[in-house]
PDB file of C-alpha atoms in Angstrom:
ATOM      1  CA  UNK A 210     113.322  91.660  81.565  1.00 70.00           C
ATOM      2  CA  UNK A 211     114.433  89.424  84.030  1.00 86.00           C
ATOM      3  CA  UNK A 212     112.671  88.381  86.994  1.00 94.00           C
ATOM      4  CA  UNK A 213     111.952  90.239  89.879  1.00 97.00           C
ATOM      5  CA  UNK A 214     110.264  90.491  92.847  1.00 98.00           C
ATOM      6  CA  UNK A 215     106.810  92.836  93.857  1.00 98.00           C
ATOM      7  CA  UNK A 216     105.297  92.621  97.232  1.00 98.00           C
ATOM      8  CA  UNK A 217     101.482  93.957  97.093  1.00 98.00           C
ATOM      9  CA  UNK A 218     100.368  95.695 100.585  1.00 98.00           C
ATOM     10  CA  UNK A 219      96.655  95.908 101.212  1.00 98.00           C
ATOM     11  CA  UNK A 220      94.564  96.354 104.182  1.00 96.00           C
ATOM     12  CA  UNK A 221      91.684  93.916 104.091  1.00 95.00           C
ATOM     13  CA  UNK A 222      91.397  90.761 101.850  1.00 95.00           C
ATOM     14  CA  UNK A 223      89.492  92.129  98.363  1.00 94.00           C
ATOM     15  CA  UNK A 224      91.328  95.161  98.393  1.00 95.00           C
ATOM     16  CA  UNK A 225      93.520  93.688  95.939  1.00 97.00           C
ATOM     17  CA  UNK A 226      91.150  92.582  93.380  1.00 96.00           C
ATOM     18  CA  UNK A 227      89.447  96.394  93.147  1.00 92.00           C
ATOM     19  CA  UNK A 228      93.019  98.279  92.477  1.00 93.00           C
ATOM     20  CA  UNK A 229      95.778  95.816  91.399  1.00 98.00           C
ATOM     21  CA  UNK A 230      94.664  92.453  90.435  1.00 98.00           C
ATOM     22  CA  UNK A 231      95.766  93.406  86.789  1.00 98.00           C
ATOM     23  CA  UNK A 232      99.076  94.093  87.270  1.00 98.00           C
ATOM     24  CA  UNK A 233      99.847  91.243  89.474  1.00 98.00           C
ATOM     25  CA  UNK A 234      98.138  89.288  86.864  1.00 98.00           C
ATOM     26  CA  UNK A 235     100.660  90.209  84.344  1.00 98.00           C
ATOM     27  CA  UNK A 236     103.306  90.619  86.229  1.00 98.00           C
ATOM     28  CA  UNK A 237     102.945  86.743  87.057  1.00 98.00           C
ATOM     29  CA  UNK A 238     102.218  85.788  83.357  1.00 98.00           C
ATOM     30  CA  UNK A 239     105.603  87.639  82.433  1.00 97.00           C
ATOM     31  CA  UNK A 240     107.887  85.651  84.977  1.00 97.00           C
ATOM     32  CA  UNK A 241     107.722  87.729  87.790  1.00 98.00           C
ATOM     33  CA  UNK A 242     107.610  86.541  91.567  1.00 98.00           C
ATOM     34  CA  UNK A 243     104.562  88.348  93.439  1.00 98.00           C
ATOM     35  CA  UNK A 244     103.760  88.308  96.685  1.00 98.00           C
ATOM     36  CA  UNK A 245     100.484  89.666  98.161  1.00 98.00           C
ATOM     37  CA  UNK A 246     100.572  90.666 101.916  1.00 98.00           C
ATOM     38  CA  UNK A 247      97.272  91.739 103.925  1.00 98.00           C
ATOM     39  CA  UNK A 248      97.576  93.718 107.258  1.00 97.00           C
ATOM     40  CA  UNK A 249      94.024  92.415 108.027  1.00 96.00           C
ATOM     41  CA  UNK A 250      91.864  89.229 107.758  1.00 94.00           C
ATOM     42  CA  UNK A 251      88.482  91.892 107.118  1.00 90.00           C
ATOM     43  CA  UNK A 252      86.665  90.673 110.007  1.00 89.00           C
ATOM     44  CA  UNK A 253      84.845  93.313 110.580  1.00 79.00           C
ATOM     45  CA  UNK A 254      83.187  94.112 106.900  1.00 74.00           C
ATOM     46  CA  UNK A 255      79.567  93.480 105.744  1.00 70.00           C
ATOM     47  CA  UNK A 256      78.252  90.127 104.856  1.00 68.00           C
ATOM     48  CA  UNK A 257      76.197  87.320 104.886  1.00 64.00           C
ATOM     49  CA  UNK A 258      77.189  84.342 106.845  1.00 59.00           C
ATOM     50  CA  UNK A 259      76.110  81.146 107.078  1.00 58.00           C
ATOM     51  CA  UNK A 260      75.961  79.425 110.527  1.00 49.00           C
ATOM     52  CA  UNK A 261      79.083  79.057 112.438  1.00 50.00           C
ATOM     53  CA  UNK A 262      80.854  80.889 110.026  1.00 63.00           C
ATOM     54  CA  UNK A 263      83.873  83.289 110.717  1.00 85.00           C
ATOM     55  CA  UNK A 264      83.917  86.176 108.668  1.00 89.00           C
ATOM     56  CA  UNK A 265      87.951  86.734 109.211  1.00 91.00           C
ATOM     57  CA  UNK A 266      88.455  83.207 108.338  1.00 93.00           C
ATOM     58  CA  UNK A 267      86.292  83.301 105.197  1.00 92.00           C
ATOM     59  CA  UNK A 268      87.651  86.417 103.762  1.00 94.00           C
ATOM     60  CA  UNK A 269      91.114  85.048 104.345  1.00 96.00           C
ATOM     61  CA  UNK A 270      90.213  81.684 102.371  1.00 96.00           C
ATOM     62  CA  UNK A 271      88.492  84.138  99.563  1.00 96.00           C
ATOM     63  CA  UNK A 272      92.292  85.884  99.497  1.00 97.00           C
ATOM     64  CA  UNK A 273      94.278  83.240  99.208  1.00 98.00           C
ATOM     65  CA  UNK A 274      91.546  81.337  96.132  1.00 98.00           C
ATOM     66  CA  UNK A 275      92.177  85.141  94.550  1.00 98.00           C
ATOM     67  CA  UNK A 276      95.864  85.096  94.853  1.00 98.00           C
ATOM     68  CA  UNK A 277      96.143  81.627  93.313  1.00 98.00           C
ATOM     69  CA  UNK A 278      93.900  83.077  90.362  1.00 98.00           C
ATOM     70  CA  UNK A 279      96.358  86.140  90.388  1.00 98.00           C
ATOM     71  CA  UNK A 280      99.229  83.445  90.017  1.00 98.00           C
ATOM     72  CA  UNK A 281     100.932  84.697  93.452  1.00 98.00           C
ATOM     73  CA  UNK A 282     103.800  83.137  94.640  1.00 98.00           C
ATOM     74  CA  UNK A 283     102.717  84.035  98.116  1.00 98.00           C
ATOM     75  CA  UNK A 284     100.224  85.363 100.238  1.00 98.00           C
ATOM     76  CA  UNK A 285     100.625  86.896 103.863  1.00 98.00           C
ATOM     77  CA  UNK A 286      98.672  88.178 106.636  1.00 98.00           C
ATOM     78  CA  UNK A 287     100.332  90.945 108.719  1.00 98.00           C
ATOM     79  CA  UNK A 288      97.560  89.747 111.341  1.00 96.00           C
ATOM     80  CA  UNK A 289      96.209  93.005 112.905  1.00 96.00           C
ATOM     81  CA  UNK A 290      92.496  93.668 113.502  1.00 93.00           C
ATOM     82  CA  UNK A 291      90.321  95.221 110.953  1.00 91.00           C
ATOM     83  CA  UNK A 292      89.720  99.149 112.023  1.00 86.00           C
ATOM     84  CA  UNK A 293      85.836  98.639 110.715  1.00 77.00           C
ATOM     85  CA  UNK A 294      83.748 100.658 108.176  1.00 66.00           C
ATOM     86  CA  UNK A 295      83.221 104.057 110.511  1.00 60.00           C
ATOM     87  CA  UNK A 296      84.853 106.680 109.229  1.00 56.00           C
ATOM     88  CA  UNK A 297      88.586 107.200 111.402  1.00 55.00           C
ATOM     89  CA  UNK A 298      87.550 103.838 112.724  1.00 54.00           C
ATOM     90  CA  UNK A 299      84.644 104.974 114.947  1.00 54.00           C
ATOM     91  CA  UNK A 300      85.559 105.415 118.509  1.00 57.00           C
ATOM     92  CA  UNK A 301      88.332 103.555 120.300  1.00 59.00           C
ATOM     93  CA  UNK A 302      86.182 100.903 122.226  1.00 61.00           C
ATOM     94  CA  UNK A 303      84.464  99.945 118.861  1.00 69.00           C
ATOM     95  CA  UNK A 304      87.599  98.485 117.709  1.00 76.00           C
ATOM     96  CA  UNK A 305      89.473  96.021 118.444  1.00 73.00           C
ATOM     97  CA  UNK A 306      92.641  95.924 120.888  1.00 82.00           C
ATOM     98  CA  UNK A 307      95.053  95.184 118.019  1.00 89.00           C
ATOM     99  CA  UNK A 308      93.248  97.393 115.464  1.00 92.00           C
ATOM    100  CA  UNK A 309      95.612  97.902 112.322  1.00 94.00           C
ATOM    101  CA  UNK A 310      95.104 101.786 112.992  1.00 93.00           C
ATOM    102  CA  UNK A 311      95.914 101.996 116.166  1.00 92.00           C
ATOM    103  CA  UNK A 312      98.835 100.134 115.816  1.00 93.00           C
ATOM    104  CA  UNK A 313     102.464 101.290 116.214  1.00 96.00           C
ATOM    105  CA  UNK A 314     103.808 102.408 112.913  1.00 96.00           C
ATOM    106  CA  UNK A 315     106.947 101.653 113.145  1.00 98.00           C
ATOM    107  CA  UNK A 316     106.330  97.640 114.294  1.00 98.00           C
ATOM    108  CA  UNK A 317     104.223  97.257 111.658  1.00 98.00           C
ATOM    109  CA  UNK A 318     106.692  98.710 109.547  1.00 98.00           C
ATOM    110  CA  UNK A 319     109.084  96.190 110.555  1.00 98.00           C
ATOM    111  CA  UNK A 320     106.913  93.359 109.939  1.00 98.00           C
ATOM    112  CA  UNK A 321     106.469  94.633 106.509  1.00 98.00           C
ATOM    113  CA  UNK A 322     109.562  95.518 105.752  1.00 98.00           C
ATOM    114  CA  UNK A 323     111.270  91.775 107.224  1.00 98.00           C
ATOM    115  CA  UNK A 324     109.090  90.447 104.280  1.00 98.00           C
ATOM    116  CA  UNK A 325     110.378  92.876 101.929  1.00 98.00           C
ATOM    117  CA  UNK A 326     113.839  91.683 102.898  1.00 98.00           C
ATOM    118  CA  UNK A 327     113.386  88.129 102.723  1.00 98.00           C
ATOM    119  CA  UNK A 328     112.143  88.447  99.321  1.00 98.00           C
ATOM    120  CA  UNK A 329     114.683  91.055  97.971  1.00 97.00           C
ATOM    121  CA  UNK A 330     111.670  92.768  96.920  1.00 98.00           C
ATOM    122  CA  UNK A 331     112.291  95.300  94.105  1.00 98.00           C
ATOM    123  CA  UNK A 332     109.235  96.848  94.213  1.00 98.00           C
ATOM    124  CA  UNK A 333     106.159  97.694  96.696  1.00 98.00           C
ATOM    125  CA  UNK A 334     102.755  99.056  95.848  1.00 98.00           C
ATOM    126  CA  UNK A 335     101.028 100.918  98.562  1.00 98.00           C
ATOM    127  CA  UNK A 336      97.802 103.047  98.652  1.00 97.00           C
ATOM    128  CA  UNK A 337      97.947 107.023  97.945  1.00 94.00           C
ATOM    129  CA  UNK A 338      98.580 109.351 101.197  1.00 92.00           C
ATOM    130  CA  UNK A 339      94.852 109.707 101.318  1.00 88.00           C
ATOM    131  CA  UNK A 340      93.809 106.097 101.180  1.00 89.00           C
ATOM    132  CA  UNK A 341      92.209 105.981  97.986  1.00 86.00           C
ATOM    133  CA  UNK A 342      88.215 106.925  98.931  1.00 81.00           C
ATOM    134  CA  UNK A 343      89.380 107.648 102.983  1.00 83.00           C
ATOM    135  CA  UNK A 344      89.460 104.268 104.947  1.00 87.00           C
ATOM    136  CA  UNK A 345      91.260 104.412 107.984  1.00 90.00           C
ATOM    137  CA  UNK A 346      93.127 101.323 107.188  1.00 93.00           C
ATOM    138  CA  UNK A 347      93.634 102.075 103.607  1.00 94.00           C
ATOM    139  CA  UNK A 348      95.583 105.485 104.881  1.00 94.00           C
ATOM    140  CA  UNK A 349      97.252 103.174 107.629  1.00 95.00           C
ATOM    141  CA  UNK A 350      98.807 101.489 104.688  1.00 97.00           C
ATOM    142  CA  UNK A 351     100.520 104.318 103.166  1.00 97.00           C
ATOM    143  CA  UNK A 352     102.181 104.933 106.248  1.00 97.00           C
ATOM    144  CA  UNK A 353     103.188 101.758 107.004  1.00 98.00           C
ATOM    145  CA  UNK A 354     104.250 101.024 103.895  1.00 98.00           C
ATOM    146  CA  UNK A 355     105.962 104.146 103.288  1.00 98.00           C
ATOM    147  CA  UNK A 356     107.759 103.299 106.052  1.00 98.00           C
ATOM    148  CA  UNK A 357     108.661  99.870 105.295  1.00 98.00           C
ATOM    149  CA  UNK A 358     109.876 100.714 101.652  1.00 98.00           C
ATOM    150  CA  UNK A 359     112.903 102.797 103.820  1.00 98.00           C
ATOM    151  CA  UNK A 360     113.922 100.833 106.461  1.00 98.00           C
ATOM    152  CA  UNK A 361     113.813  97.885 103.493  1.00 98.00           C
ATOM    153  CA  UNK A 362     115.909  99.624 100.973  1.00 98.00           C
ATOM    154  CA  UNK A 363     113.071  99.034  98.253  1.00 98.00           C
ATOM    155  CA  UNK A 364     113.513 101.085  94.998  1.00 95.00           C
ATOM    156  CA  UNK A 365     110.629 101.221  94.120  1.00 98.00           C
ATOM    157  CA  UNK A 366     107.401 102.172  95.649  1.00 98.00           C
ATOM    158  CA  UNK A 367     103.883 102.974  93.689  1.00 98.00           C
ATOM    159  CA  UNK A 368     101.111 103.768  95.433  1.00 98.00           C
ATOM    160  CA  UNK A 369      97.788 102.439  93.839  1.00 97.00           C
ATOM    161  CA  UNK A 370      95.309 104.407  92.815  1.00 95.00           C
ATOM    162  CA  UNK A 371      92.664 105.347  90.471  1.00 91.00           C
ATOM    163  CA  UNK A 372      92.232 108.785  87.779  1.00 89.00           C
ATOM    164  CA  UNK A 373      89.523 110.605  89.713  1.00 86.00           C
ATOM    165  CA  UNK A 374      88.978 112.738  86.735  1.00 85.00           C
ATOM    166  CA  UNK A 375      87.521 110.607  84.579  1.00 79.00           C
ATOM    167  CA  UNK A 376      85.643 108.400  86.879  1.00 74.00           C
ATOM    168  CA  UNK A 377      83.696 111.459  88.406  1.00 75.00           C
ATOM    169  CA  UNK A 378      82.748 112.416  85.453  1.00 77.00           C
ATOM    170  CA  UNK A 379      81.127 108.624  84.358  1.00 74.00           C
ATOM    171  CA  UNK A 380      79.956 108.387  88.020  1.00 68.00           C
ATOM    172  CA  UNK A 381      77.803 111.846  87.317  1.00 74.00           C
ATOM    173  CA  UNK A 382      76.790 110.172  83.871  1.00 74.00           C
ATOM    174  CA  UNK A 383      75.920 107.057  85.612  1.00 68.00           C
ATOM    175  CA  UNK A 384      73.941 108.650  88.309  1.00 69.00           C
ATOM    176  CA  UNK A 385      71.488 109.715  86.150  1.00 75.00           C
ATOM    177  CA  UNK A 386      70.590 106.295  84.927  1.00 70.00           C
ATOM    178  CA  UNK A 387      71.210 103.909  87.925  1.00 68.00           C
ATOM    179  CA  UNK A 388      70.314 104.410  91.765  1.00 68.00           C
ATOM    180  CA  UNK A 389      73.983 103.706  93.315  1.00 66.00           C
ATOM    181  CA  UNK A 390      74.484 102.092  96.720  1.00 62.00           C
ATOM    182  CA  UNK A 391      75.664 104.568  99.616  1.00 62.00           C
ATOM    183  CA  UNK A 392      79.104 104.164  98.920  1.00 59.00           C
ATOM    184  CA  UNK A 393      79.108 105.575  95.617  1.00 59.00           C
ATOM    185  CA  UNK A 394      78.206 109.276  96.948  1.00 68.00           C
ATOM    186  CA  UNK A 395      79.952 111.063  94.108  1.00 68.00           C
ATOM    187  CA  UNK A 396      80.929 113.885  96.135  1.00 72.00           C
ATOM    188  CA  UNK A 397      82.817 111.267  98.157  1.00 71.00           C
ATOM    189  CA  UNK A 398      84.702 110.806  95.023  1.00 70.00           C
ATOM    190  CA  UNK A 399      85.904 114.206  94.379  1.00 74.00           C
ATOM    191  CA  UNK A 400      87.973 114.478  96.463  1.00 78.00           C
ATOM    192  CA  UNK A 401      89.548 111.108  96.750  1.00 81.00           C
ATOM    193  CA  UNK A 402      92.288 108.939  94.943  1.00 87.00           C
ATOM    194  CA  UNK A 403      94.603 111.300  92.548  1.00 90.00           C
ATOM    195  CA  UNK A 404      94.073 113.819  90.342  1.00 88.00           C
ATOM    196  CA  UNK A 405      95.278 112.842  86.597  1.00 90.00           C
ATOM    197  CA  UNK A 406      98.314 114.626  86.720  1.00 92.00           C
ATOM    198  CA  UNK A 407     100.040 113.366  89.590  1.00 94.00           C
ATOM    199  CA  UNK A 408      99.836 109.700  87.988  1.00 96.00           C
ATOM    200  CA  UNK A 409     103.025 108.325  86.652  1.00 97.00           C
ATOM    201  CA  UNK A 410     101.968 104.683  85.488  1.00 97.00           C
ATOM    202  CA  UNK A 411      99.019 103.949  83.491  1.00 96.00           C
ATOM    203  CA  UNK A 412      99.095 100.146  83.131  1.00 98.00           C
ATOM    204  CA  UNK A 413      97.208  98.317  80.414  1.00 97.00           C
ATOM    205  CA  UNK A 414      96.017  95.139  81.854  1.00 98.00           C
ATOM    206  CA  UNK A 415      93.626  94.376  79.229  1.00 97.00           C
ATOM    207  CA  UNK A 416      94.693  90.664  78.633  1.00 97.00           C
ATOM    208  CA  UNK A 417      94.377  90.301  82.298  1.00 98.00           C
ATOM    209  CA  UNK A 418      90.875  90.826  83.402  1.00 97.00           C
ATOM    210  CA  UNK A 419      89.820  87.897  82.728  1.00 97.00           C
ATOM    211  CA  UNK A 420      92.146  86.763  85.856  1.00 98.00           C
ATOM    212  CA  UNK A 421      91.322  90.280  87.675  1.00 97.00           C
ATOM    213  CA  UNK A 422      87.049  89.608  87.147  1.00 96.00           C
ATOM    214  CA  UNK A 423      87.687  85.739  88.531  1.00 97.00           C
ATOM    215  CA  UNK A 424      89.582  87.517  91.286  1.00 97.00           C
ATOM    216  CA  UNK A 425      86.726  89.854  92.224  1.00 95.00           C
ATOM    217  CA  UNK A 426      84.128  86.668  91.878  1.00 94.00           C
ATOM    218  CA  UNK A 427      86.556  84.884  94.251  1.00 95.00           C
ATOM    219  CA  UNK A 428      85.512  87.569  97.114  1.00 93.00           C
ATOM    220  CA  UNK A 429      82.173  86.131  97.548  1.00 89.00           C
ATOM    221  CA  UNK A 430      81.316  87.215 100.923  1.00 88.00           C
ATOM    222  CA  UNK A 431      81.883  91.158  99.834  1.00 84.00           C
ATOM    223  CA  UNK A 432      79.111  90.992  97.553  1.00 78.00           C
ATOM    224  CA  UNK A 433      76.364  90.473  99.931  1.00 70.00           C
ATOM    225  CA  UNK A 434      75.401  92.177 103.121  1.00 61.00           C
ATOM    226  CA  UNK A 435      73.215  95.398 103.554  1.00 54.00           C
ATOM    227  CA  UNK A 436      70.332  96.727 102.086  1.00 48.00           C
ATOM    228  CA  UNK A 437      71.835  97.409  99.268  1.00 48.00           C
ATOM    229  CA  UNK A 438      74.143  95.935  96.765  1.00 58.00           C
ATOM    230  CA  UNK A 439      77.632  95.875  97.343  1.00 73.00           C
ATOM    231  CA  UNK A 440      80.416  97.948  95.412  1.00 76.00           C
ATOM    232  CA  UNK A 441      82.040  94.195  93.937  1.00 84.00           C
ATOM    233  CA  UNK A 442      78.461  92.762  93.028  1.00 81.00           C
ATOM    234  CA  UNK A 443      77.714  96.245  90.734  1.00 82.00           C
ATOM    235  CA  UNK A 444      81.453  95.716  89.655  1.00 88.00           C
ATOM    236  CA  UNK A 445      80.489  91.675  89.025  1.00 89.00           C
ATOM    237  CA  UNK A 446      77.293  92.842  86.877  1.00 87.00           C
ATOM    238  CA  UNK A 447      78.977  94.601  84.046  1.00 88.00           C
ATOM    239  CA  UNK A 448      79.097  92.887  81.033  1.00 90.00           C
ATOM    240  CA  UNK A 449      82.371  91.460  79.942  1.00 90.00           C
ATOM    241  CA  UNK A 450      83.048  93.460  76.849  1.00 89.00           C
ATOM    242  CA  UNK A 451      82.120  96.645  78.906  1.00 90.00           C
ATOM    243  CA  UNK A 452      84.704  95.062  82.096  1.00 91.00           C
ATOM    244  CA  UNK A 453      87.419  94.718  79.624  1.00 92.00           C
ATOM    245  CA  UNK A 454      87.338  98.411  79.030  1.00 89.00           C
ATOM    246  CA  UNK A 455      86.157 100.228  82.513  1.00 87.00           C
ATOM    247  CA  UNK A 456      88.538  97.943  84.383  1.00 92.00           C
ATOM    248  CA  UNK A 457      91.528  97.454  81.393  1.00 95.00           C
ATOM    249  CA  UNK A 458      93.850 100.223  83.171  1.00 96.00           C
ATOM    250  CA  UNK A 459      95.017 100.366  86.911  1.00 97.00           C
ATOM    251  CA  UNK A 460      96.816 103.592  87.830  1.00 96.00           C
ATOM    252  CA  UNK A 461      99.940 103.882  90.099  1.00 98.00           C
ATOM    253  CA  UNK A 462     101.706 107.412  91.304  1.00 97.00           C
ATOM    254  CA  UNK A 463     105.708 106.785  92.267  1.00 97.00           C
ATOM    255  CA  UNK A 464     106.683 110.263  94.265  1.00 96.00           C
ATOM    256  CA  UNK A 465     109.955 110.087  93.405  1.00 95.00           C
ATOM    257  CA  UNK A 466     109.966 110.803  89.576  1.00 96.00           C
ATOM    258  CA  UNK A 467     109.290 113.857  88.205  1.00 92.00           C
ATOM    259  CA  UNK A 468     105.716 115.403  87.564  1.00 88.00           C
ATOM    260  CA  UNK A 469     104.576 114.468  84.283  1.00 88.00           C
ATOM    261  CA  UNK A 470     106.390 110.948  84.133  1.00 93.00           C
ATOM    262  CA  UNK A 471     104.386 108.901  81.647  1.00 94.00           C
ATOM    263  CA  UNK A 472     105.175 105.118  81.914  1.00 97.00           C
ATOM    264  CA  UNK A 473     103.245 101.385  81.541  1.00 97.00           C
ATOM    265  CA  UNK A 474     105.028  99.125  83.213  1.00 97.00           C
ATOM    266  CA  UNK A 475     105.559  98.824  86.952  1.00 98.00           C
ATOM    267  CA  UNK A 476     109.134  98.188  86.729  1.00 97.00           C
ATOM    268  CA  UNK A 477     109.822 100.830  84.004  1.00 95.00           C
ATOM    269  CA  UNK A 478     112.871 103.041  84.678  1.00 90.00           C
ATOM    270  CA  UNK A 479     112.622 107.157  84.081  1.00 85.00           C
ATOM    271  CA  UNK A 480     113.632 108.572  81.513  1.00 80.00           C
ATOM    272  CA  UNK A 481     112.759 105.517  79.496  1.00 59.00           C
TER     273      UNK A 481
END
């Protein structure tokens, strides 16, 4: 396959470690140019800091360390304000005046999609319509990014995700060994990412999590904070041989093949 070129869009700086680090890790190892792009720096997220630190400026130092582990070619911050951990945001004047979810979608579109252009991206991955588990920005994403794809001309557009049916059922096996932090409210989960038959691309990233695990580690600050531990530290804690399995396939749905597309490879054409 020859080279080509696949932009990554997430909202907040660790985002891409959870859902695609894999796949950008292979698609780097196999000659590809990738290019990560952030619409926040995270600024508003839980964590510990030391004195006179800047959480925005932290998480965006954590990014690009994770993106050179990822073997990026580039790394890009759209530069809008993270919406916060409230559900929808919170109110208005919690957030910030340039809050990615209150912004404009077509501008941001345009931003987006000027990157996509410069790069003669082939592909973009997004997040599903619903955000994966519901954050405003994460939902913000899809639009934007929806958008973008368009007024861009890019073919092809996946939108990361995750096989809820498979990881409600280990979360209910799970739960009735090991306390899990708020976040993981199962019934949260029902209802979130994509159901196993909308997915079109399983990807076996096996060989990669190595560089997707290093990735996580590199998102230090999102592994402390709260009362509790964080989603990435319980991630961080599994043992390798178990990692290699729970975290060897990342899932992508592309709307514009038809239902019951099977492929493994990002840049895979239908019918194969």
């Amino acid at each position: 396959m020859p080279p080509r070129t696949a932009v990554f869009f997430h909202a907040h700086p660790d985002d891409e470690a959870l859902l695609t680090a894999g796949t950008m890790a292979m698609l780097a190892a196999e000659g590809h140019r990738v290019v990560l792009v952030v619409a926040t720096a995270g600024e508003r997220g839980l964590a510990e800091m030391g004195p006179g630190e800047e959480l925005g400026e932290t998480r965006l130092k954590e990014l690009y360390e994770s993106a050179a582990l990822l073997g990026c070619a580039r790394v890009e911050c759209l530069g809008y304000g993270d919406s916060g951990l409230s559900p929808q945001g919170g109110s208005a004047e919690e957030r910030p005046d340039n809050a990615f979810i209150d912004a404009d979608t077509e501008e941001a579109a345009k931003a987006l999609a000027a990157i996509l252009q410069e790069e003669e991206a082939e592909l973009l991955a997004i997040y599903d319509p619903a955000g994966g588990y519901g954050h405003p920005d994460h939902v913000q994403v899809h639009r934007v990014g929806k958008r973008a794809a368009k007024i861009a001309g890019t073919e092809i557009v996946l939108e990361a995700t995750v096989n809820r049916d498979p990881l409600v059922r280990l979360l209910k096996l799970a739960g009735r060994f090991y306390k899990f932090p708020p976040e993981f409210d199962v019934r949260t989960f029902e209802s979130a990412y994509s159901a196993s038959e909308t997915i079109t691309h399983r990807v076996n990233v096996r060989k990669y999590t190595k560089q997707k695990r290093a990735s996580m580690a590199a998102h230090s600050s999102q592994a402390s904070g709260g009362e509790t531990d964080r989603t990435l530290a319980v991630m961080l804690k599994v043992p390798r041989v178990i990692y290699r399995f729970v975290f060897g396939t990342e899932w992508y749905v592309r709307r514009d093949l038809p239902l019951g597309a099977r492929l493994t490879h990002p840049f895979d054409r239908w019918p194969k």
